[in-house]
Each structure stands twice: as structure tokens, then as C-alpha cells.
Amino acid sequence: MLVVLLSTYDLGRQPFGLASPCAWLREAGFDVRTNDVAVEPLDEEAVRAAGLVAIHLPMHTATRLAVRLLPRVRALNPTARLVCYGLYARPNETYLRSLGVDDVLGGEYEADLVALVRGGAADAAGATLPRLAYRVPDRSGLPPLERYARLVDAGGRERVVGYTETTRGCKHECRHCPVVPVYEGRFRAVPREVVLADIRQQVEAGATHITFGDPDFWNGPTHALAIVRALAVEHPGVTYDATIKIEHLLRHAEHLTELASTSCLFVTSAAESLDDRVLARLDKGHTRSEFERALELCGEAGLVLQPTFIAFHPWMSRASYLEFLEFLEAHDLVEALPPIQLVLRLLVPARSKLLGVEGARTWVEPFEARRLVHPWHHPDPEVDALHESVHVLVQERSAAGASRREIFDAVWEVAHGRARELGHGTQWTERTPVPYLTEPWYC
């Protein structure tokens, strides 16, 4: 049987969510075609010939794009078994089945995909979170790494990026996170030799930088550190980045210098808010002062900390948004944030833990399947108007190629109703640019 694995969007990365199940299916003796429609046309010939077509749904944007693609896939092949798998599959199962999807798989999906291709029962597949014997991802047949997002280093040079995962899931239960409804506070460690083999094949394919895409790289810090030590020995000169929670940066602060010495260029961390009350509602596990301390510790260790924020949410005010912009300026974070971070709005997907927050029913509306979210409106219409103005501005300025500083200054002016005062922020004229990925973090 021919199996077609499709990806619609994966943050500008060569899709791990295709490469991993591809290895399992080929090992089981099946003919597999991988097709990343984010960077290449839909392989209509393969879809027509497939006995099973599976679409990876790792995030909200990918799922919305998949919803648009499903009718085309079904029209090309009315009889193929149609499967959706990944973090956003199970929470949106009812809607996906209404669109003609036959089977829906959640986390740890590889063995279940093999079972489905063998004709296994769809109802049981993916209902639990099994412990898998992970395989080295099979990236043959995927578009080359050069087709994906690049790293721009501090010297302004573009470099080819690879992507892998040392753990899957997360042991924390932040209420706004899409990992939580699927993994429910659990994580799985990928064996060191599997991770290093995946890195090795990507370096051989031209990668000089690796993104570790774990929801939290320090789910198991001993495991992660062993991997980056081995990376530094086997591939000197290859750099990396990782995502680590604020509380883990503080708890394991003694290891920050080792991240820097093993060529970690930057750490991404979900700061989300500067308001301790909001952080408590999100169950983030840190406070504003702890975030500020993490910034200091990373700076002392020679690491760039790139925080992410939910700029717009129901508990903010116009005044708190102005404070947010002023904080970024005061803490030298303007260059560290993709402009999209200035406009990100709280997402309330299906089965979100946010629905259990006290008072949520006063601002959360019924689930809207077409948009795959519970819509919400701010109690103050002026805040929603501010979001719309800033969102349009960031989109237009980004499309025109404006720099992060230029976009920030424009947002500042719109939000404050005036330009920044003469001399404000002049320290940036001497500042060395920070490394970043050309695909901005999104969801």
C-alpha cells in the first residue's frame, strides 16, 4: 500500500512529524511518500494512488491550513483512508470527522499509524499515550534543509538549520498550552543515540545549527546536557537553540554556562506576561521578578534569552500594554523579539485548560469549529481596537522589510499616541544584533 504523509506548516522547519512516522512505516515494509505543501506543491499523483493519506497537525495554523486542504485531498482520492494526527488532531476530532477524516490520532502516534496502515481498528488507535521505541527519523524524500527557515547569526550571516527533539510532551500543565490536553503533564525521552543520529544526518545534509524543539528542553536536564555535550564533541562549530521554562532556568542555573560553552546561541522561554496575576491564571510557574532574574542569569552566562509573550488577553489594559512596550525597551529586548510577539492574542483552542479558569465563561464564547477556537472579546472595546491597529501595522511593516527596531518604534507611536521622546533608546545604536531564525515563532 502507498502511504502519503502530508504537512501543511511546521514553523518553517523540515517536518519532524513526517520524518519520524516515515521511518516507522518504511521499516514495516510500506511505500511512503512525504509531501510538505508549505514549500512544495501537493503531489496529486501520489494522493490519487494512496491507500492512506495522513496529515500532521502539530499546531493551530497547520490545522487551519489542513482544513482547507482536506476537500482537495478527498476529491483527488474518494476511497483513501484519511487520517489526521498530532497535538491538534484529538482536541478537534469531532470537527475533523465532520470533514470526512476517518481516523484521528493524538500524541505518540507512530505505532498507531502503522497499525492503521495494516488495517487496525481506528477507534482504539491513539486513545492512550504509549511508550514507544523511537526510530531515527527518515528524512529522505523531504525537501532539502536549504528550503526552510535560516538562522541569522549575530554577524548577519544566514546558516542552514536542522530540527530535532530530545523529549516529547511536557511535565508541566500551563493552562494555555496545546501540549497539555494531549500529554496531561507527561513527557517521553527520546534515546540519546536516536537524537544524535538524527542530528548527524542533518549536519551531513548541510545544517550548521540545530533547533531542539522540545516544549521544554529541560524536561530532563541530565538527558539534555548529555546530548549537547556529545553534539559539541562530534560537531564542533555547530550551534543550537532550545526552549526552556523560566522556572527551570532558575532551578538549574548552574548549567547555564555549559549551554553557552556547548554553542547554544539563544534560549526561548515563554514569559507570557509581566503581571503576576495573569501568570497565576495561566499556571506558568514563575513570577515577573523570577523572569527578570532569569534574564540576568542568562546574560551573565553569555546566553541570549528570547522570551515569548501573549501581548493581548482578557486581563490586560491599554496601560499594561504600554508598560509591556516600555519593559522591552528598558531590558534591551526589542531586537530579541520577532514583531509578531507584539500582537499575539490569547488562543483558546478546543479542550483548553483555560476553560477552567475562574470567570472564564464571562469572556469565552462557544467553540467556533471553522476557526478552531473559542472566540473572545476584551471587556474594553478600545483594547480590541488597539490590537487591530497594531496587528495591521506589524503585518504591513514586516511585509515591507522593516527592521525589528523600526516596527517596534511604529508600534510604540500607535500605542502611546506619540513618537518616542528624543534620545529614548539610543543605546541600541551600539548594540550587537542577536541571532534569530527567519521564521518568526507563531502557533
CSV table of C-alpha atoms in Angstrom, one decimal:
chain,number,residue,atom,x,y,z
A,1,MET,CA,0.0,0.0,0.0
A,2,LEU,CA,1.2,3.5,-0.8
A,3,VAL,CA,1.0,5.9,2.2
A,4,VAL,CA,1.2,9.7,1.8
A,5,LEU,CA,2.2,11.8,4.7
A,6,LEU,CA,1.3,15.5,4.4
A,7,SER,CA,2.5,18.6,6.3
A,8,THR,CA,0.9,22.0,5.8
A,9,TYR,CA,3.1,24.1,8.1
A,10,ASP,CA,5.7,23.5,10.8
A,11,LEU,CA,7.2,26.8,11.8
A,12,GLY,CA,9.5,26.9,8.7
A,13,ARG,CA,11.2,23.6,9.7
A,14,GLN,CA,11.7,20.4,7.8
A,15,PRO,CA,8.8,18.5,9.3
A,16,PHE,CA,9.9,16.1,12.1
A,17,GLY,CA,6.2,15.0,12.1
A,18,LEU,CA,6.7,13.5,8.7
A,19,ALA,CA,10.2,12.1,9.1
A,20,SER,CA,9.5,10.2,12.3
A,21,PRO,CA,6.4,8.2,11.1
A,22,CYS,CA,8.1,7.7,7.7
A,23,ALA,CA,10.8,5.7,9.4
A,24,TRP,CA,8.3,3.5,11.2
A,25,LEU,CA,6.2,2.9,8.1
A,26,ARG,CA,9.1,2.1,5.8
A,27,GLU,CA,10.6,-0.3,8.4
A,28,ALA,CA,7.2,-2.0,8.4
A,29,GLY,CA,7.5,-2.5,4.6
A,30,PHE,CA,5.2,0.2,3.3
A,31,ASP,CA,5.8,2.5,0.4
A,32,VAL,CA,5.8,6.1,1.8
A,33,ARG,CA,5.7,9.5,0.1
A,34,THR,CA,6.3,12.6,2.2
A,35,ASN,CA,4.9,15.9,1.0
A,36,ASP,CA,5.4,19.2,2.7
A,37,VAL,CA,2.9,21.5,1.0
A,38,ALA,CA,4.4,24.5,2.9
A,39,VAL,CA,7.3,24.5,0.5
A,40,GLU,CA,6.3,22.3,-2.5
A,41,PRO,CA,3.1,21.6,-4.5
A,42,LEU,CA,0.6,18.9,-3.4
A,43,ASP,CA,1.7,15.6,-5.0
A,44,GLU,CA,-1.6,14.9,-6.7
A,45,GLU,CA,-0.4,11.8,-8.4
A,46,ALA,CA,0.7,10.3,-5.1
A,47,VAL,CA,-2.5,11.3,-3.4
A,48,ARG,CA,-4.6,9.6,-6.1
A,49,ALA,CA,-2.6,6.4,-5.8
A,50,ALA,CA,-2.6,6.3,-2.0
A,51,GLY,CA,-4.4,3.8,0.2
A,52,LEU,CA,-4.0,6.0,3.2
A,53,VAL,CA,-3.3,9.8,3.4
A,54,ALA,CA,-2.2,11.1,6.8
A,55,ILE,CA,-1.9,14.8,7.7
A,56,HIS,CA,0.2,16.1,10.6
A,57,LEU,CA,-1.4,18.7,12.8
A,58,PRO,CA,1.2,20.0,15.3
A,59,MET,CA,-0.2,23.5,15.8
A,60,HIS,CA,-3.2,25.7,15.2
A,61,THR,CA,-2.0,27.3,11.9
A,62,ALA,CA,-1.2,23.9,10.5
A,63,THR,CA,-4.7,22.6,11.4
A,64,ARG,CA,-6.5,25.5,9.7
A,65,LEU,CA,-4.4,25.0,6.6
A,66,ALA,CA,-5.2,21.3,6.7
A,67,VAL,CA,-8.9,22.0,6.9
A,68,ARG,CA,-8.6,23.9,3.7
A,69,LEU,CA,-6.7,21.1,2.1
A,70,LEU,CA,-9.0,18.2,3.1
A,71,PRO,CA,-11.6,18.7,0.4
A,72,ARG,CA,-9.0,18.7,-2.3
A,73,VAL,CA,-7.4,15.5,-1.0
A,74,ARG,CA,-10.8,13.8,-0.7
A,75,ALA,CA,-11.7,14.9,-4.3
A,76,LEU,CA,-8.5,13.5,-5.6
A,77,ASN,CA,-9.0,10.2,-3.8
A,78,PRO,CA,-12.5,9.5,-2.6
A,79,THR,CA,-11.6,6.0,-1.3
A,80,ALA,CA,-8.3,6.6,0.6
A,81,ARG,CA,-8.3,6.2,4.4
A,82,LEU,CA,-7.9,9.7,5.6
A,83,VAL,CA,-6.1,10.3,8.9
A,84,CYS,CA,-5.1,13.3,11.0
A,85,TYR,CA,-2.5,13.1,13.7
A,86,GLY,CA,-0.7,15.3,16.1
A,87,LEU,CA,-1.3,17.7,19.0
A,88,TYR,CA,-4.3,19.5,17.4
A,89,ALA,CA,-5.9,16.3,16.0
A,90,ARG,CA,-7.6,14.8,19.1
A,91,PRO,CA,-8.9,18.1,20.5
A,92,ASN,CA,-10.6,18.8,17.1
A,93,GLU,CA,-11.7,15.3,16.4
A,94,THR,CA,-15.4,16.0,16.1
A,95,TYR,CA,-14.9,18.7,13.5
A,96,LEU,CA,-12.3,16.8,11.6
A,97,ARG,CA,-14.6,13.7,11.3
A,98,SER,CA,-17.3,16.0,10.1
A,99,LEU,CA,-15.0,16.9,7.2
A,100,GLY,CA,-14.5,13.3,6.2
A,101,VAL,CA,-11.5,12.3,8.3
A,102,ASP,CA,-11.7,8.6,9.1
A,103,ASP,CA,-9.2,8.3,11.9
A,104,VAL,CA,-7.8,10.8,14.4
A,105,LEU,CA,-4.6,10.2,16.4
A,106,GLY,CA,-3.1,12.3,19.2
A,107,GLY,CA,0.4,12.2,20.8
A,108,GLU,CA,2.9,9.3,20.3
A,109,TYR,CA,1.2,8.4,17.0
A,110,GLU,CA,3.8,6.4,15.1
A,111,ALA,CA,2.9,2.9,16.2
A,112,ASP,CA,-0.8,3.7,15.8
A,113,LEU,CA,-0.2,4.9,12.2
A,114,VAL,CA,1.5,1.6,11.4
A,115,ALA,CA,-1.5,-0.2,13.0
A,116,LEU,CA,-3.9,1.7,10.8
A,117,VAL,CA,-2.0,1.1,7.6
A,118,ARG,CA,-2.1,-2.6,8.5
A,119,GLY,CA,-5.9,-2.3,8.8
A,120,GLY,CA,-6.1,-2.0,12.5
A,121,ALA,CA,-9.2,-0.7,14.4
A,122,ALA,CA,-9.3,3.1,14.2
A,123,ASP,CA,-11.4,3.6,17.4
A,124,ALA,CA,-8.7,2.3,19.7
A,125,ALA,CA,-5.7,3.9,18.0
A,126,GLY,CA,-4.3,6.9,19.8
A,127,ALA,CA,-6.6,6.7,22.8
A,128,THR,CA,-3.7,6.3,25.2
A,129,LEU,CA,-0.2,7.6,25.4
A,130,PRO,CA,2.1,4.6,24.8
A,131,ARG,CA,5.8,4.3,25.4
A,132,LEU,CA,7.4,3.9,22.1
A,133,ALA,CA,10.8,2.5,21.0
A,134,TYR,CA,11.7,5.6,18.9
A,135,ARG,CA,13.3,5.2,15.5
A,136,VAL,CA,15.8,7.6,13.8
A,137,PRO,CA,13.6,9.9,11.6
A,138,ASP,CA,13.8,9.1,7.9
A,139,ARG,CA,14.2,12.4,6.1
A,140,SER,CA,14.8,11.0,2.6
A,141,GLY,CA,12.3,12.4,0.2
A,142,LEU,CA,11.7,15.6,2.1
A,143,PRO,CA,12.7,18.9,0.6
A,144,PRO,CA,16.3,19.9,1.4
A,145,LEU,CA,17.1,21.9,4.5
A,146,GLU,CA,18.0,24.9,2.4
A,147,ARG,CA,14.3,25.3,1.5
A,148,TYR,CA,13.5,26.1,5.1
A,149,ALA,CA,14.0,28.9,7.6
A,150,ARG,CA,17.6,30.0,8.2
A,151,LEU,CA,19.5,31.2,11.2
A,152,VAL,CA,20.8,34.7,11.0
A,153,ASP,CA,23.7,34.9,13.4
A,154,ALA,CA,25.0,37.9,15.2
A,155,GLY,CA,27.2,38.8,12.3
A,156,GLY,CA,24.2,38.8,9.9
A,157,ARG,CA,25.2,35.6,8.1
A,158,GLU,CA,22.5,33.1,7.1
A,159,ARG,CA,23.0,29.5,8.1
A,160,VAL,CA,21.2,26.2,7.4
A,161,VAL,CA,19.1,24.9,10.3
A,162,GLY,CA,18.2,21.4,11.3
A,163,TYR,CA,15.5,20.4,13.8
A,164,THR,CA,15.1,17.5,16.3
A,165,GLU,CA,13.5,16.6,19.6
A,166,THR,CA,15.1,15.1,22.7
A,167,THR,CA,11.8,14.8,24.6
A,168,ARG,CA,8.1,14.9,23.6
A,169,GLY,CA,5.3,16.3,25.8
A,170,CYS,CA,5.9,18.2,29.0
A,171,LYS,CA,5.6,17.6,32.7
A,172,HIS,CA,4.0,21.0,33.3
A,173,GLU,CA,0.4,22.0,32.8
A,174,CYS,CA,0.3,25.6,31.7
A,175,ARG,CA,-3.3,26.3,31.0
A,176,HIS,CA,-2.9,28.0,27.6
A,177,CYS,CA,-0.5,25.3,26.2
A,178,PRO,CA,-1.8,22.9,23.5
A,179,VAL,CA,0.5,20.2,24.7
A,180,VAL,CA,-1.3,19.8,28.0
A,181,PRO,CA,-4.7,18.4,26.8
A,182,VAL,CA,-2.8,15.7,24.9
A,183,TYR,CA,0.1,14.8,27.3
A,184,GLU,CA,-1.5,15.8,30.6
A,185,GLY,CA,1.7,16.5,32.4
A,186,ARG,CA,3.7,13.6,30.9
A,187,PHE,CA,6.7,13.5,28.7
A,188,ARG,CA,8.7,10.9,26.9
A,189,ALA,CA,12.5,11.0,26.5
A,190,VAL,CA,14.0,10.1,23.1
A,191,PRO,CA,17.1,7.9,23.4
A,192,ARG,CA,20.3,9.8,23.1
A,193,GLU,CA,21.6,7.7,20.2
A,194,VAL,CA,18.4,8.3,18.2
A,195,VAL,CA,18.7,12.1,18.7
A,196,LEU,CA,22.4,12.2,17.9
A,197,ALA,CA,21.8,10.1,14.7
A,198,ASP,CA,19.2,12.5,13.6
A,199,ILE,CA,21.5,15.4,14.2
A,200,ARG,CA,24.3,13.6,12.3
A,201,GLN,CA,22.2,13.1,9.2
A,202,GLN,CA,21.1,16.8,9.2
A,203,VAL,CA,24.7,18.0,9.6
A,204,GLU,CA,25.7,15.8,6.7
A,205,ALA,CA,22.8,17.4,4.8
A,206,GLY,CA,24.3,20.9,5.4
A,207,ALA,CA,22.9,22.0,8.8
A,208,THR,CA,25.3,24.2,10.9
A,209,HIS,CA,22.7,25.0,13.5
A,210,ILE,CA,20.2,22.7,15.3
A,211,THR,CA,16.9,23.8,16.9
A,212,PHE,CA,15.8,21.5,19.7
A,213,GLY,CA,12.0,21.7,19.5
A,214,ASP,CA,11.0,20.1,22.9
A,215,PRO,CA,8.2,22.0,24.6
A,216,ASP,CA,10.8,22.2,27.5
A,217,PHE,CA,14.4,21.1,26.7
A,218,TRP,CA,14.9,20.7,30.4
A,219,ASN,CA,12.1,18.3,31.0
A,220,GLY,CA,15.0,16.1,31.8
A,221,PRO,CA,18.1,18.3,32.2
A,222,THR,CA,20.6,15.4,32.6
A,223,HIS,CA,19.4,13.9,29.4
A,224,ALA,CA,19.6,17.2,27.5
A,225,LEU,CA,23.0,18.1,28.8
A,226,ALA,CA,24.4,14.7,27.8
A,227,ILE,CA,23.1,15.3,24.3
A,228,VAL,CA,24.6,18.8,23.9
A,229,ARG,CA,28.0,17.6,25.3
A,230,ALA,CA,28.0,14.9,22.6
A,231,LEU,CA,26.9,17.4,20.0
A,232,ALA,CA,29.8,19.7,20.9
A,233,VAL,CA,32.4,16.9,20.6
A,234,GLU,CA,31.1,15.3,17.4
A,235,HIS,CA,30.2,18.5,15.6
A,236,PRO,CA,32.4,21.4,16.8
A,237,GLY,CA,31.2,24.6,15.3
A,238,VAL,CA,27.5,23.5,15.0
A,239,THR,CA,25.4,25.8,17.2
A,240,TYR,CA,21.9,25.2,18.6
A,241,ASP,CA,18.9,26.8,20.3
A,242,ALA,CA,16.4,25.4,22.7
A,243,THR,CA,13.2,26.2,24.6
A,244,ILE,CA,13.4,26.2,28.4
A,245,LYS,CA,10.9,27.3,31.1
A,246,ILE,CA,11.7,30.3,33.3
A,247,GLU,CA,11.5,28.1,36.4
A,248,HIS,CA,14.0,25.6,35.0
A,249,LEU,CA,16.4,28.3,34.1
A,250,LEU,CA,16.4,29.4,37.7
A,251,ARG,CA,16.3,25.9,39.2
A,252,HIS,CA,19.2,24.7,37.1
A,253,ALA,CA,21.1,27.9,36.8
A,254,GLU,CA,24.4,26.2,37.4
A,255,HIS,CA,24.1,24.6,33.9
A,256,LEU,CA,23.6,27.9,32.0
A,257,THR,CA,27.3,28.4,31.4
A,258,GLU,CA,27.5,24.9,30.0
A,259,LEU,CA,24.8,25.8,27.5
A,260,ALA,CA,26.9,28.7,26.3
A,261,SER,CA,30.2,26.7,26.2
A,262,THR,CA,28.5,24.0,24.1
A,263,SER,CA,27.5,26.6,21.5
A,264,CYS,CA,23.9,27.4,22.5
A,265,LEU,CA,23.2,30.7,20.7
A,266,PHE,CA,19.9,31.5,22.4
A,267,VAL,CA,17.2,30.2,24.6
A,268,THR,CA,13.5,30.7,24.0
A,269,SER,CA,11.3,30.9,27.1
A,270,ALA,CA,7.6,31.6,27.4
A,271,ALA,CA,7.5,34.6,29.8
A,272,GLU,CA,3.9,35.3,28.5
A,273,SER,CA,3.1,38.2,30.9
A,274,LEU,CA,4.6,40.8,33.3
A,275,ASP,CA,1.5,40.6,35.6
A,276,ASP,CA,1.8,38.1,38.4
A,277,ARG,CA,-2.0,37.7,38.5
A,278,VAL,CA,-2.1,36.7,34.8
A,279,LEU,CA,0.9,34.3,35.3
A,280,ALA,CA,-1.1,32.6,38.1
A,281,ARG,CA,-4.1,32.3,35.9
A,282,LEU,CA,-2.0,30.7,33.2
A,283,ASP,CA,-0.3,28.5,35.8
A,284,LYS,CA,3.1,29.4,34.4
A,285,GLY,CA,5.1,28.5,37.5
A,286,HIS,CA,7.1,31.8,37.6
A,287,THR,CA,6.6,35.4,38.6
A,288,ARG,CA,7.7,38.7,36.9
A,289,SER,CA,10.7,39.0,39.3
A,290,GLU,CA,11.8,35.5,38.5
A,291,PHE,CA,11.6,36.2,34.8
A,292,GLU,CA,13.8,39.3,35.4
A,293,ARG,CA,16.2,37.2,37.3
A,294,ALA,CA,16.3,34.6,34.5
A,295,LEU,CA,17.2,37.5,32.1
A,296,GLU,CA,20.1,38.5,34.4
A,297,LEU,CA,21.4,34.9,34.8
A,298,CYS,CA,21.3,34.2,31.1
A,299,GLY,CA,23.2,37.5,30.4
A,300,GLU,CA,25.8,36.6,33.0
A,301,ALA,CA,26.3,33.2,31.3
A,302,GLY,CA,26.7,34.7,27.9
A,303,LEU,CA,23.3,33.4,26.6
A,304,VAL,CA,20.7,35.4,24.7
A,305,LEU,CA,17.2,34.9,26.3
A,306,GLN,CA,14.4,35.3,23.7
A,307,PRO,CA,11.1,35.5,25.7
A,308,THR,CA,7.7,35.0,24.1
A,309,PHE,CA,4.6,36.9,25.2
A,310,ILE,CA,0.9,36.8,24.9
A,311,ALA,CA,0.6,40.5,24.3
A,312,PHE,CA,-3.2,40.6,24.2
A,313,HIS,CA,-5.5,38.8,26.7
A,314,PRO,CA,-8.7,39.5,28.6
A,315,TRP,CA,-7.0,40.6,31.8
A,316,MET,CA,-4.8,43.3,30.3
A,317,SER,CA,-5.4,47.0,29.8
A,318,ARG,CA,-4.1,49.7,27.5
A,319,ALA,CA,-1.9,50.9,30.3
A,320,SER,CA,-0.4,47.4,30.8
A,321,TYR,CA,0.3,47.2,27.1
A,322,LEU,CA,2.2,50.4,27.3
A,323,GLU,CA,4.1,49.1,30.3
A,324,PHE,CA,4.9,45.9,28.2
A,325,LEU,CA,6.5,48.0,25.5
A,326,GLU,CA,8.4,50.1,28.0
A,327,PHE,CA,9.7,46.9,29.7
A,328,LEU,CA,11.0,45.6,26.3
A,329,GLU,CA,12.8,48.9,25.7
A,330,ALA,CA,14.3,49.1,29.2
A,331,HIS,CA,15.6,45.5,29.2
A,332,ASP,CA,17.2,45.5,25.8
A,333,LEU,CA,14.6,43.0,24.4
A,334,VAL,CA,13.4,44.9,21.2
A,335,GLU,CA,15.9,43.0,19.0
A,336,ALA,CA,15.2,39.7,20.7
A,337,LEU,CA,11.5,39.6,19.9
A,338,PRO,CA,10.0,38.9,16.4
A,339,PRO,CA,7.5,41.7,15.8
A,340,ILE,CA,4.7,39.1,15.8
A,341,GLN,CA,5.3,38.9,19.6
A,342,LEU,CA,3.9,42.5,19.9
A,343,VAL,CA,0.5,41.4,18.7
A,344,LEU,CA,0.0,37.8,19.7
A,345,ARG,CA,-3.5,37.3,21.1
A,346,LEU,CA,-4.5,34.6,23.6
A,347,LEU,CA,-5.7,31.4,21.8
A,348,VAL,CA,-8.4,29.3,23.4
A,349,PRO,CA,-8.5,26.1,21.4
A,350,ALA,CA,-10.7,23.0,21.9
A,351,ARG,CA,-10.3,21.4,25.3
A,352,SER,CA,-8.1,24.2,26.6
A,353,LYS,CA,-7.4,24.2,30.3
A,354,LEU,CA,-8.2,28.0,30.2
A,355,LEU,CA,-11.9,27.0,30.2
A,356,GLY,CA,-11.4,26.0,33.9
A,357,VAL,CA,-10.1,29.4,34.9
A,358,GLU,CA,-12.4,31.2,37.3
A,359,GLY,CA,-14.6,33.6,35.4
A,360,ALA,CA,-13.7,32.3,32.0
A,361,ARG,CA,-17.3,31.8,31.0
A,362,THR,CA,-17.8,35.5,31.2
A,363,TRP,CA,-15.4,36.2,28.3
A,364,VAL,CA,-15.0,32.9,26.4
A,365,GLU,CA,-17.6,32.3,23.7
A,366,PRO,CA,-18.8,28.9,22.4
A,367,PHE,CA,-16.3,26.9,20.3
A,368,GLU,CA,-16.3,28.0,16.7
A,369,ALA,CA,-15.3,25.0,14.6
A,370,ARG,CA,-14.4,26.9,11.5
A,371,ARG,CA,-11.8,28.9,13.3
A,372,LEU,CA,-10.8,26.1,15.7
A,373,VAL,CA,-11.1,28.4,18.7
A,374,HIS,CA,-13.3,29.7,21.4
A,375,PRO,CA,-13.6,33.4,20.3
A,376,TRP,CA,-13.3,36.1,23.0
A,377,HIS,CA,-13.6,39.9,23.1
A,378,HIS,CA,-11.9,42.2,25.6
A,379,PRO,CA,-14.2,43.9,28.1
A,380,ASP,CA,-12.8,47.2,26.9
A,381,PRO,CA,-13.5,47.7,23.1
A,382,GLU,CA,-10.6,50.1,22.9
A,383,VAL,CA,-8.2,47.3,23.7
A,384,ASP,CA,-9.5,45.2,20.8
A,385,ALA,CA,-9.3,48.3,18.6
A,386,LEU,CA,-5.6,48.7,19.7
A,387,HIS,CA,-4.9,45.1,18.8
A,388,GLU,CA,-6.4,45.5,15.4
A,389,SER,CA,-4.4,48.7,14.7
A,390,VAL,CA,-1.1,47.1,15.9
A,391,HIS,CA,-1.7,43.9,14.1
A,392,VAL,CA,-2.2,45.6,10.7
A,393,LEU,CA,0.8,47.8,11.3
A,394,VAL,CA,3.1,44.8,12.1
A,395,GLN,CA,1.8,42.9,9.1
A,396,GLU,CA,2.4,45.8,6.7
A,397,ARG,CA,5.8,46.9,8.1
A,398,SER,CA,7.0,43.2,8.2
A,399,ALA,CA,5.9,42.7,4.6
A,400,ALA,CA,7.8,45.9,3.6
A,401,GLY,CA,11.0,44.6,5.2
A,402,ALA,CA,11.2,46.9,8.1
A,403,SER,CA,13.6,46.1,10.9
A,404,ARG,CA,12.5,44.9,14.4
A,405,ARG,CA,13.5,48.3,15.8
A,406,GLU,CA,11.6,50.2,13.1
A,407,ILE,CA,8.5,48.1,13.7
A,408,PHE,CA,8.8,48.5,17.5
A,409,ASP,CA,9.1,52.3,17.2
A,410,ALA,CA,6.0,52.4,15.0
A,411,VAL,CA,4.0,50.2,17.5
A,412,TRP,CA,5.2,52.5,20.3
A,413,GLU,CA,3.9,55.5,18.5
A,414,VAL,CA,0.5,54.0,17.8
A,415,ALA,CA,0.1,52.7,21.3
A,416,HIS,CA,1.2,55.9,23.0
A,417,GLY,CA,-0.3,58.2,20.5
A,418,ARG,CA,3.1,59.9,20.1
A,419,ALA,CA,6.6,59.2,18.9
A,420,ARG,CA,9.3,58.2,21.4
A,421,GLU,CA,11.0,61.1,23.0
A,422,LEU,CA,14.3,62.4,21.6
A,423,GLY,CA,17.1,60.2,22.8
A,424,HIS,CA,14.9,57.4,24.1
A,425,GLY,CA,16.5,54.0,23.5
A,426,THR,CA,19.7,55.4,21.9
A,427,GLN,CA,21.7,52.5,23.5
A,428,TRP,CA,20.5,50.4,20.5
A,429,THR,CA,22.8,52.2,18.1
A,430,GLU,CA,25.8,50.5,19.6
A,431,ARG,CA,24.2,47.1,20.3
A,432,THR,CA,25.3,43.9,18.6
A,433,PRO,CA,22.4,42.2,16.8
A,434,VAL,CA,21.1,39.0,18.4
A,435,PRO,CA,20.9,35.7,16.5
A,436,TYR,CA,17.4,34.7,15.3
A,437,LEU,CA,15.5,32.3,13.0
A,438,THR,CA,14.0,33.8,9.8
A,439,GLU,CA,10.6,32.2,10.5
A,440,PRO,CA,9.1,34.0,13.5
A,441,TRP,CA,7.7,31.9,16.3
A,442,TYR,CA,4.0,31.5,16.0
A,443,CYS,CA,1.3,29.0,16.9
